[in-house]
Amino acid sequence: MLTIYSDDHHLHHGRCELIDGQLMPCFEKPERADFIRERVLARQLGPIEPARDWGLAPIARVHDQGMLDFLQGAWARWAALGQEGDLLPYTWPTRTLRQQKPDSVHGQFGYYSFDAGVPITAGTWQAAYSSAQVALTAQHHIASGATSAFALCRPPGHHAAADLMGGYCYLNNAAIAAQAFLDQGYRRVAILDVDYHHGNGTQSIFYERSDVLFVSLHGDPAIEFPFFLGYADETGAGAGEGYNLNLPLPAGSDWPVWSAALKQGCQAIDDYQPEVLIVSLGVDTFELDPISRFKLTSPDYLKMGARIRALNLPTLFVMEGGYAVEAIGINAVNVLEGFEQR
Ligand code: OKS
Ligand code: ZN
């Protein structure tokens, strides 16, 4: 399987995030992608190719132009104020507050985000832009006839909505790839999100549309980030009614529990008869993940890949979360090797 990778992810390295009342070093760190890349090489999964530049247009097909302008220009505005530390949002237009964009860089960041897990550093725009280009390059290979490809994206994307960043995500790489397929003439795209967290951004982008089926297995949002989306009664709206399937699972879910939900998700995908499958591949379902509460083991990821392969669809894997860095490469590549039946 071909892997697409960009070194630009190193340009994004946030310092801190708030976890359990304490400022901790960011879990979403460059080593994550480095470990996955090293495992791809060690296992000889296939060639690793750089991203090509497809420009801003395919990104703007999914994201709000105001948010893109903000993300692209925020660091320069922050630095011009004499600041050197990470730019972090801290006020949001929630209940009782006005939904309008203020002038200040902090006010605008709050307007375009839903949590504080999205530090903007000097290289964040370039890293997020290149991460989207990684997804688009892998998408191009599948549209050109490849049966699978791995977009080694970092930063991840599935929490990012059209005009909201959050949960370590700036640009929704999987959604941008899905929209690219549609713009190239595909009519039905399925997205299977196996990350531990609900892909609230991806869901919201396609919620009222029938051309993208979104299926997500995740920690029950009643007790897990992102808390405010991802419940089982969210089934789509308008033309999208019936094209959104959330499968929230309890803390402690292991392979028997998780794989039963996967079976249900795969059945929905099979019924939909998509032309292509995008897998939002997070491996924070791992038993040793520091911020998650599922209990999948490294061999389970081989079974996951084999089950996805049984859908018999051209499949684009897009990297999302996973924070047990010593094992992230093993687990992510196990899915790909399971898919390839190696
Ligand atoms: C608090 C922790 C927020 C958890 C973000 C989860 C990101 C993730 N700062 N999404 O898939 O892995
Ligand atoms: Zn996650």
Short mmCIF file of C-alpha atoms and ligand atoms in Angstrom, two decimals:
data_model
loop_
_atom_site.label_atom_id
_atom_site.label_comp_id
_atom_site.label_asym_id
_atom_site.label_seq_id
_atom_site.Cartn_x
_atom_site.Cartn_y
_atom_site.Cartn_z
CA MET A 1 0.00 0.00 0.00
CA LEU A 2 1.20 3.47 -0.90
CA THR A 3 1.75 5.94 1.95
CA ILE A 4 1.62 9.70 1.44
CA TYR A 5 3.62 11.75 3.93
CA SER A 6 4.81 15.32 4.38
CA ASP A 7 7.63 16.42 6.67
CA ASP A 8 5.76 19.70 7.18
CA HIS A 9 3.95 18.20 10.17
CA HIS A 10 7.08 18.99 12.21
CA LEU A 11 6.22 22.68 11.80
CA HIS A 12 3.30 22.16 14.18
CA HIS A 13 4.35 21.47 17.73
CA GLY A 14 2.07 22.99 20.35
CA ARG A 15 3.44 23.36 23.85
CA CYS A 16 0.63 22.71 26.29
CA GLU A 17 -2.95 21.61 26.74
CA LEU A 18 -5.26 21.53 29.74
CA ILE A 19 -5.87 17.97 31.00
CA ASP A 20 -7.49 17.17 34.34
CA GLY A 21 -6.88 20.69 35.63
CA GLN A 22 -3.22 20.74 34.70
CA LEU A 23 -1.21 22.18 31.85
CA MET A 24 0.45 19.18 30.23
CA PRO A 25 2.73 18.86 27.19
CA CYS A 26 0.56 18.34 24.09
CA PHE A 27 -0.29 14.69 23.44
CA GLU A 28 -0.64 15.50 19.75
CA LYS A 29 3.08 15.78 19.00
CA PRO A 30 5.37 15.28 15.99
CA GLU A 31 6.76 11.96 17.23
CA ARG A 32 3.35 10.43 16.48
CA ALA A 33 3.75 10.70 12.73
CA ASP A 34 7.46 9.89 12.92
CA PHE A 35 6.76 6.57 14.67
CA ILE A 36 4.11 5.64 12.11
CA ARG A 37 6.42 6.49 9.23
CA GLU A 38 9.21 4.40 10.77
CA ARG A 39 6.87 1.44 11.13
CA VAL A 40 5.70 1.76 7.51
CA LEU A 41 9.37 1.54 6.50
CA ALA A 42 10.25 -1.26 8.92
CA ARG A 43 7.33 -3.42 7.73
CA GLN A 44 7.95 -2.56 4.07
CA LEU A 45 4.29 -1.68 3.68
CA GLY A 46 5.07 -0.02 0.36
CA PRO A 47 6.49 3.19 -1.06
CA ILE A 48 6.27 6.49 0.81
CA GLU A 49 5.66 9.46 -1.48
CA PRO A 50 5.47 13.18 -0.70
CA ALA A 51 2.29 15.19 -0.98
CA ARG A 52 1.58 17.15 -4.14
CA ASP A 53 0.15 20.66 -3.86
CA TRP A 54 -3.49 20.82 -4.92
CA GLY A 55 -3.92 24.38 -3.69
CA LEU A 56 -6.57 25.93 -1.48
CA ALA A 57 -9.58 25.30 -3.71
CA PRO A 58 -10.33 21.73 -2.53
CA ILE A 59 -9.94 22.87 1.10
CA ALA A 60 -12.32 25.79 0.53
CA ARG A 61 -14.90 23.31 -0.81
CA VAL A 62 -15.31 22.16 2.80
CA HIS A 63 -14.18 25.02 5.02
CA ASP A 64 -15.48 28.54 5.57
CA GLN A 65 -13.29 31.16 3.90
CA GLY A 66 -13.32 33.34 7.01
CA MET A 67 -11.93 30.48 9.10
CA LEU A 68 -9.26 29.72 6.50
CA ASP A 69 -8.21 33.38 6.40
CA PHE A 70 -8.07 33.44 10.19
CA LEU A 71 -5.99 30.26 10.46
CA GLN A 72 -3.60 31.37 7.74
CA GLY A 73 -3.04 34.83 9.23
CA ALA A 74 -3.42 34.31 12.98
CA TRP A 75 0.23 33.71 13.84
CA ALA A 76 1.44 36.85 12.05
CA ARG A 77 -1.15 38.92 13.91
CA TRP A 78 -0.16 37.32 17.23
CA ALA A 79 3.57 37.80 16.61
CA ALA A 80 2.96 41.43 15.62
CA LEU A 81 1.63 41.94 19.15
CA GLY A 82 5.05 40.89 20.41
CA GLN A 83 3.90 37.44 21.49
CA GLU A 84 6.07 34.33 21.17
CA GLY A 85 4.08 31.66 23.02
CA ASP A 86 1.34 29.55 21.45
CA LEU A 87 -1.89 31.30 20.55
CA LEU A 88 -4.78 29.56 22.33
CA PRO A 89 -8.49 30.39 22.40
CA TYR A 90 -10.17 30.92 25.73
CA THR A 91 -13.60 32.50 25.17
CA TRP A 92 -16.38 31.03 23.04
CA PRO A 93 -19.74 32.39 21.85
CA THR A 94 -21.85 29.91 23.81
CA ARG A 95 -25.38 30.34 25.21
CA THR A 96 -26.44 33.97 25.95
CA LEU A 97 -23.56 35.39 23.87
CA ARG A 98 -23.65 36.92 20.41
CA GLN A 99 -22.72 34.79 17.41
CA GLN A 100 -20.59 37.39 15.69
CA LYS A 101 -16.93 37.72 14.87
CA PRO A 102 -15.08 40.33 16.95
CA ASP A 103 -11.95 42.19 15.84
CA SER A 104 -9.30 40.78 18.19
CA VAL A 105 -7.24 37.72 17.34
CA HIS A 106 -8.37 36.00 20.56
CA GLY A 107 -11.99 36.86 19.94
CA GLN A 108 -11.80 35.56 16.42
CA PHE A 109 -10.08 32.37 17.57
CA GLY A 110 -12.96 31.75 19.97
CA TYR A 111 -15.38 32.39 17.11
CA TYR A 112 -13.67 29.73 14.97
CA SER A 113 -13.09 27.06 17.64
CA PHE A 114 -15.03 24.94 20.12
CA ASP A 115 -12.27 24.06 22.59
CA ALA A 116 -8.75 25.04 23.62
CA GLY A 117 -7.01 21.98 22.17
CA VAL A 118 -5.88 23.81 19.05
CA PRO A 119 -2.68 25.78 19.68
CA ILE A 120 -1.62 27.98 16.79
CA THR A 121 2.17 28.19 16.42
CA ALA A 122 4.36 29.74 13.74
CA GLY A 123 4.08 26.63 11.56
CA THR A 124 0.54 25.49 12.27
CA TRP A 125 -1.01 26.80 9.07
CA GLN A 126 1.66 25.20 6.86
CA ALA A 127 1.41 21.90 8.74
CA ALA A 128 -2.39 21.79 8.55
CA TYR A 129 -2.35 22.84 4.89
CA SER A 130 0.17 20.11 4.07
CA SER A 131 -1.80 17.55 6.07
CA ALA A 132 -4.80 18.27 3.85
CA GLN A 133 -2.56 17.96 0.79
CA VAL A 134 -1.43 14.55 2.06
CA ALA A 135 -5.07 13.45 2.12
CA LEU A 136 -5.72 14.95 -1.32
CA THR A 137 -2.67 13.25 -2.81
CA ALA A 138 -3.75 9.86 -1.46
CA GLN A 139 -7.27 10.61 -2.71
CA HIS A 140 -5.83 11.26 -6.17
CA HIS A 141 -4.16 7.84 -6.21
CA ILE A 142 -7.42 6.10 -5.43
CA ALA A 143 -9.32 8.17 -8.00
CA SER A 144 -6.62 7.07 -10.46
CA GLY A 145 -7.32 3.40 -9.80
CA ALA A 146 -5.38 2.34 -6.70
CA THR A 147 -7.43 0.09 -4.41
CA SER A 148 -5.95 1.56 -1.23
CA ALA A 149 -3.75 4.35 0.05
CA PHE A 150 -2.61 5.63 3.43
CA ALA A 151 -2.66 9.37 4.09
CA LEU A 152 -0.28 9.81 7.02
CA CYS A 153 -1.93 13.05 8.08
CA ARG A 154 -0.79 15.18 10.99
CA PRO A 155 -2.33 17.26 12.45
CA PRO A 156 -5.53 15.19 12.43
CA GLY A 157 -8.85 16.48 11.15
CA HIS A 158 -12.06 14.76 12.19
CA HIS A 159 -13.10 17.27 14.89
CA ALA A 160 -12.80 20.24 12.52
CA ALA A 161 -16.15 21.46 11.16
CA ALA A 162 -16.63 23.86 8.26
CA ASP A 163 -15.94 26.90 10.44
CA LEU A 164 -14.72 25.43 13.74
CA MET A 165 -11.41 24.05 14.90
CA GLY A 166 -11.04 21.87 18.00
CA GLY A 167 -9.67 18.66 19.51
CA TYR A 168 -6.20 18.98 17.90
CA CYS A 169 -7.88 19.46 14.47
CA TYR A 170 -7.68 22.47 12.11
CA LEU A 171 -8.66 21.21 8.67
CA ASN A 172 -10.84 18.15 8.16
CA ASN A 173 -8.60 15.99 5.99
CA ALA A 174 -11.10 13.14 5.56
CA ALA A 175 -13.94 15.52 4.63
CA ILE A 176 -11.72 17.37 2.16
CA ALA A 177 -10.85 14.04 0.51
CA ALA A 178 -14.52 12.98 0.46
CA GLN A 179 -15.54 16.24 -1.20
CA ALA A 180 -12.74 15.83 -3.74
CA PHE A 181 -14.13 12.42 -4.72
CA LEU A 182 -17.58 13.94 -5.18
CA ASP A 183 -16.20 16.85 -7.20
CA GLN A 184 -14.49 14.33 -9.45
CA GLY A 185 -17.76 12.59 -10.27
CA TYR A 186 -18.19 10.04 -7.49
CA ARG A 187 -21.77 9.96 -6.24
CA ARG A 188 -21.61 8.03 -2.94
CA VAL A 189 -18.74 8.16 -0.44
CA ALA A 190 -18.74 6.34 2.90
CA ILE A 191 -16.64 7.51 5.84
CA LEU A 192 -15.93 5.02 8.63
CA ASP A 193 -14.49 6.76 11.68
CA VAL A 194 -12.79 4.28 14.02
CA ASP A 195 -11.02 6.86 16.18
CA TYR A 196 -11.85 6.66 19.90
CA HIS A 197 -13.48 10.10 19.72
CA HIS A 198 -16.59 11.02 17.80
CA GLY A 199 -15.77 12.79 14.53
CA ASN A 200 -18.08 15.70 15.23
CA GLY A 201 -16.57 17.85 12.48
CA THR A 202 -17.03 15.26 9.77
CA GLN A 203 -20.57 14.52 10.93
CA SER A 204 -21.59 18.17 10.88
CA ILE A 205 -20.08 18.83 7.44
CA PHE A 206 -22.16 16.09 5.82
CA TYR A 207 -25.14 15.95 8.20
CA GLU A 208 -27.74 17.20 5.71
CA ARG A 209 -26.39 15.33 2.71
CA SER A 210 -27.03 11.89 1.28
CA ASP A 211 -23.89 11.72 -0.88
CA VAL A 212 -21.70 10.95 2.15
CA LEU A 213 -22.57 8.26 4.68
CA PHE A 214 -20.85 8.88 8.00
CA VAL A 215 -20.44 5.95 10.38
CA SER A 216 -18.59 6.42 13.67
CA LEU A 217 -17.62 4.09 16.54
CA HIS A 218 -16.53 6.03 19.60
CA GLY A 219 -16.56 6.54 23.33
CA ASP A 220 -20.04 7.56 24.49
CA PRO A 221 -20.10 11.38 24.36
CA ALA A 222 -22.14 11.38 27.56
CA ILE A 223 -18.84 10.62 29.30
CA GLU A 224 -16.19 11.44 26.70
CA PHE A 225 -14.87 14.24 24.52
CA PRO A 226 -16.35 15.92 22.44
CA PHE A 227 -19.39 15.60 24.79
CA PHE A 228 -21.75 17.73 22.68
CA LEU A 229 -22.17 15.54 19.60
CA GLY A 230 -21.97 11.86 18.72
CA TYR A 231 -25.13 10.40 20.25
CA ALA A 232 -27.00 7.51 18.70
CA ASP A 233 -30.10 9.59 17.93
CA GLU A 234 -28.16 11.79 15.48
CA THR A 235 -29.21 10.11 12.24
CA GLY A 236 -28.92 12.99 9.75
CA ALA A 237 -31.30 15.78 8.76
CA GLY A 238 -33.20 16.81 5.65
CA ALA A 239 -31.77 15.05 2.59
CA GLY A 240 -29.19 13.54 4.94
CA GLU A 241 -31.72 11.75 7.14
CA GLY A 242 -30.58 8.14 7.52
CA TYR A 243 -27.03 8.84 6.33
CA ASN A 244 -25.39 9.32 9.73
CA LEU A 245 -24.78 6.39 12.07
CA ASN A 246 -23.29 6.90 15.52
CA LEU A 247 -22.31 3.85 17.53
CA PRO A 248 -21.31 5.15 20.98
CA LEU A 249 -19.71 2.53 23.24
CA PRO A 250 -19.06 2.38 26.98
CA ALA A 251 -15.72 2.94 28.65
CA GLY A 252 -13.78 -0.32 28.86
CA SER A 253 -15.03 -1.65 25.52
CA ASP A 254 -12.75 -4.42 24.26
CA TRP A 255 -12.55 -6.23 20.92
CA PRO A 256 -15.72 -8.36 21.35
CA VAL A 257 -17.80 -5.26 22.13
CA TRP A 258 -16.02 -3.01 19.64
CA SER A 259 -16.07 -5.51 16.77
CA ALA A 260 -19.81 -6.13 17.19
CA ALA A 261 -20.32 -2.41 16.58
CA LEU A 262 -17.91 -2.55 13.64
CA LYS A 263 -20.02 -5.33 12.15
CA GLN A 264 -23.10 -3.11 12.41
CA GLY A 265 -21.23 -0.18 10.88
CA CYS A 266 -19.92 -2.31 8.03
CA GLN A 267 -23.43 -3.58 7.32
CA ALA A 268 -24.67 0.01 7.00
CA ILE A 269 -21.78 0.80 4.63
CA ASP A 270 -22.49 -2.31 2.58
CA ASP A 271 -26.19 -1.36 2.34
CA TYR A 272 -25.27 2.14 1.17
CA GLN A 273 -23.26 0.73 -1.77
CA PRO A 274 -20.62 3.47 -1.84
CA GLU A 275 -18.10 3.79 -4.63
CA VAL A 276 -15.27 4.47 -2.21
CA LEU A 277 -14.52 4.22 1.52
CA ILE A 278 -12.58 6.68 3.63
CA VAL A 279 -11.42 5.39 7.01
CA SER A 280 -10.72 8.01 9.67
CA LEU A 281 -8.00 5.92 11.29
CA GLY A 282 -7.45 6.76 14.92
CA VAL A 283 -5.72 4.19 17.10
CA ASP A 284 -6.53 5.85 20.42
CA THR A 285 -8.84 2.86 21.02
CA PHE A 286 -5.65 1.11 22.22
CA GLU A 287 -5.63 -0.28 25.76
CA LEU A 288 -2.61 1.80 26.72
CA ASP A 289 -3.74 5.09 25.20
CA PRO A 290 -3.14 7.82 27.78
CA ILE A 291 -6.34 9.80 27.12
CA SER A 292 -8.84 7.09 26.13
CA ARG A 293 -10.75 4.23 27.71
CA PHE A 294 -11.18 1.39 25.22
CA LYS A 295 -9.23 -1.84 25.48
CA LEU A 296 -8.12 -2.87 21.99
CA THR A 297 -4.82 -4.75 21.76
CA SER A 298 -2.21 -4.54 19.02
CA PRO A 299 -3.33 -7.82 17.34
CA ASP A 300 -6.91 -6.50 17.30
CA TYR A 301 -5.85 -3.91 14.74
CA LEU A 302 -4.97 -6.68 12.28
CA LYS A 303 -8.51 -8.00 12.62
CA MET A 304 -9.88 -4.48 12.17
CA GLY A 305 -8.04 -4.11 8.88
CA ALA A 306 -9.22 -7.52 7.64
CA ARG A 307 -12.84 -6.67 8.46
CA ILE A 308 -12.58 -3.37 6.57
CA ARG A 309 -11.04 -5.20 3.61
CA ALA A 310 -14.07 -7.49 3.50
CA LEU A 311 -16.17 -4.50 2.39
CA ASN A 312 -14.32 -4.87 -0.91
CA LEU A 313 -14.14 -1.13 -1.59
CA PRO A 314 -11.35 1.17 -2.74
CA THR A 315 -10.19 2.45 0.63
CA LEU A 316 -8.45 5.63 1.66
CA PHE A 317 -7.02 5.52 5.19
CA VAL A 318 -6.64 8.96 6.78
CA MET A 319 -4.66 9.17 10.02
CA GLU A 320 -6.46 10.71 13.00
CA GLY A 321 -5.66 10.18 16.74
CA GLY A 322 -3.57 7.82 18.88
CA TYR A 323 -1.26 8.94 21.69
CA ALA A 324 0.54 5.84 22.97
CA VAL A 325 3.49 6.79 20.79
CA GLU A 326 5.57 3.65 21.42
CA ALA A 327 2.74 1.58 19.92
CA ILE A 328 1.10 4.01 17.50
CA GLY A 329 3.15 2.79 14.54
CA ILE A 330 2.49 -0.87 15.30
CA ASN A 331 -1.24 -0.32 15.73
CA ALA A 332 -1.79 1.94 12.72
CA VAL A 333 0.27 -0.24 10.39
CA ASN A 334 -1.39 -3.37 11.77
CA VAL A 335 -4.70 -2.06 10.40
CA LEU A 336 -3.09 -1.56 7.00
CA GLU A 337 -1.41 -4.98 7.06
CA GLY A 338 -4.64 -6.61 8.16
CA PHE A 339 -6.31 -4.89 5.23
CA GLU A 340 -3.67 -6.26 2.89
CA GLN A 341 -3.92 -9.74 4.46
CA ARG A 342 -0.16 -9.83 4.88
C1 OKS B 1 -8.40 18.09 26.59
C2 OKS B 1 -8.37 16.77 25.84
C3 OKS B 1 -9.20 16.81 24.60
C4 OKS B 1 -9.22 15.48 23.92
C5 OKS B 1 -9.06 15.65 22.43
C6 OKS B 1 -9.15 14.36 21.69
C7 OKS B 1 -8.46 14.45 20.37
C8 OKS B 1 -8.60 13.19 19.58
N1 OKS B 1 -7.53 19.09 26.04
N2 OKS B 1 -9.57 13.12 18.69
O1 OKS B 1 -9.74 12.05 17.93
O2 OKS B 1 -7.88 12.24 19.68
ZN ZN B 2 -9.26 10.56 19.04
#
